GROMACS .gro file of C-alpha atoms in nm:
model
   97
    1UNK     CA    1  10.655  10.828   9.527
    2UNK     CA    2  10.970  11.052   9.637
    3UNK     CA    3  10.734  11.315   9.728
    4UNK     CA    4  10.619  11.065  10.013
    5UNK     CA    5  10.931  10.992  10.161
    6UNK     CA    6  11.083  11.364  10.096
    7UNK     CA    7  10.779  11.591  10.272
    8UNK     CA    8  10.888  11.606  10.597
    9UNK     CA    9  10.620  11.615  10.883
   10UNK     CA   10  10.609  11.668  11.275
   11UNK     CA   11  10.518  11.415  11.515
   12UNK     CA   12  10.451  11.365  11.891
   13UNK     CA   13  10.655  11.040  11.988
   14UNK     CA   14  10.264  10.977  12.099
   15UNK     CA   15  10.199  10.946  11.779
   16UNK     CA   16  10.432  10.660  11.686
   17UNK     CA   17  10.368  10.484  12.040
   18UNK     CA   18  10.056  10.513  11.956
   19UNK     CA   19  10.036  10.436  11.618
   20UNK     CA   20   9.735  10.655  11.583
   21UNK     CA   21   9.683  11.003  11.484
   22UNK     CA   22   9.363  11.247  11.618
   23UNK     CA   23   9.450  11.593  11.565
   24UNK     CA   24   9.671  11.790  11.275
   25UNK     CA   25   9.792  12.121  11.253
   26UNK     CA   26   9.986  12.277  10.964
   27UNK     CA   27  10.192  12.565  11.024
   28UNK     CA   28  10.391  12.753  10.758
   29UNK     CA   29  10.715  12.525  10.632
   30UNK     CA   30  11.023  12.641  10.823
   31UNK     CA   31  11.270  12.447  10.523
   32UNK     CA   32  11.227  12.391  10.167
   33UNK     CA   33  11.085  11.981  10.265
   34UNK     CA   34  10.915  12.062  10.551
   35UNK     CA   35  10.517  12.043  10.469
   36UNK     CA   36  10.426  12.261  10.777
   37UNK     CA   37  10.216  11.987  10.956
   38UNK     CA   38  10.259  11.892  11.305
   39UNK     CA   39  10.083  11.541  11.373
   40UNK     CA   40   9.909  11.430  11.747
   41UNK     CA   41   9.785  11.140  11.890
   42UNK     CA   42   9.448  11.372  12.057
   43UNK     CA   43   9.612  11.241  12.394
   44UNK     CA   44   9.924  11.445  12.460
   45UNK     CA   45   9.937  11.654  12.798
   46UNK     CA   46   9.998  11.992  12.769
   47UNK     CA   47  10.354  11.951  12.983
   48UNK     CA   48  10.462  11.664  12.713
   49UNK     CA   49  10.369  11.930  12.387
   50UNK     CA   50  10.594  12.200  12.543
   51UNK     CA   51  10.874  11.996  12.509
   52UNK     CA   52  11.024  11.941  12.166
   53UNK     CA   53  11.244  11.645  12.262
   54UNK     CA   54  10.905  11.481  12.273
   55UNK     CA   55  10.850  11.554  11.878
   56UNK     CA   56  11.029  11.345  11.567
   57UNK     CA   57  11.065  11.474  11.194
   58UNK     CA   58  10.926  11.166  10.995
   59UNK     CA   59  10.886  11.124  10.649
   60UNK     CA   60  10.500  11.185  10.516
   61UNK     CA   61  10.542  10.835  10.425
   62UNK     CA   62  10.535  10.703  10.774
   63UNK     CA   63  10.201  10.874  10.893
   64UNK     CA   64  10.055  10.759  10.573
   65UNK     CA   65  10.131  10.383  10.681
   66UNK     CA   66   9.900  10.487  10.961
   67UNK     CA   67   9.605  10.643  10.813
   68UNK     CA   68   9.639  10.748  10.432
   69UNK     CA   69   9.276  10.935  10.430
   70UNK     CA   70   9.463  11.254  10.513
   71UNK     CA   71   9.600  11.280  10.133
   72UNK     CA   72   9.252  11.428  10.061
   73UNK     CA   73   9.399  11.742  10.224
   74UNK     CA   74   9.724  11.674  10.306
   75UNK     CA   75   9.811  11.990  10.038
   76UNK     CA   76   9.602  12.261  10.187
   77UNK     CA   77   9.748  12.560  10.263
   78UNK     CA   78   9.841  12.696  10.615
   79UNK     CA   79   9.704  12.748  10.904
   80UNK     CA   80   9.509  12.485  10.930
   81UNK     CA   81   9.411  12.252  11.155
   82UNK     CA   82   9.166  11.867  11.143
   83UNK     CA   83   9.039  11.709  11.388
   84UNK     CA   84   8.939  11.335  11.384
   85UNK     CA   85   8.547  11.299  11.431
   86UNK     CA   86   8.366  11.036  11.618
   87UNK     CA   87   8.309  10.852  11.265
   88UNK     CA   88   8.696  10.834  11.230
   89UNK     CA   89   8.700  11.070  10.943
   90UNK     CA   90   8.921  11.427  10.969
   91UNK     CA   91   8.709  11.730  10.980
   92UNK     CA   92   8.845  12.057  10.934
   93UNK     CA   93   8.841  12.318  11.216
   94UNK     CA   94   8.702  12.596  11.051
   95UNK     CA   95   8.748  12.885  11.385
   96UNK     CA   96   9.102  12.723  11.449
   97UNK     CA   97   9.332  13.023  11.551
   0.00000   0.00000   0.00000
């Protein structure tokens, strides 16, 4: 349970407006709880994801309250990215650069 509300993710203030997530990234960790993922809503502009004062660190926790399905890969390693398909489920981009 303390891993939940230690791992420390990204996320657009979309995001938690929102309360919906479309689109994950993970980047390598820049601090010893930082998991490396950077959470969207699928709806951000690319103006309002150039700006970091538009971004919150969140506990894992929190995005799990939102959609929990992303703890079948929420340990892969980085880069990586998902995408949410039209079924709802999280696909893995597989040519993300």
């Amino acid at each position: 349970m303390d891993y939940y509300f230690n791992t420390l993710v990204t996320v657009s203030d979309d995001v938690l407006e929102k309360n919906e997530f479309n689109f994950l990234l993970k980047d390598k960790p820049n601090e010893p709880n930082d998991s490396g993922w950077v959470i969207f809503s699928g709806y951000e502009e690319d103006e309002f994801t150039s700006n970091p004062d538009n971004f919150q660190i969140v506990a894992l926790g929190v995005v799990l309250n939102v959609d929990d399905s992303i703890l079948a890969f929420i340990n892969e390693s980085p880069l990586c990215a998902y995408e949410r398909n039209e079924f709802g489920q999280f696909d893995k981009i597989h040519d993300y650069d």
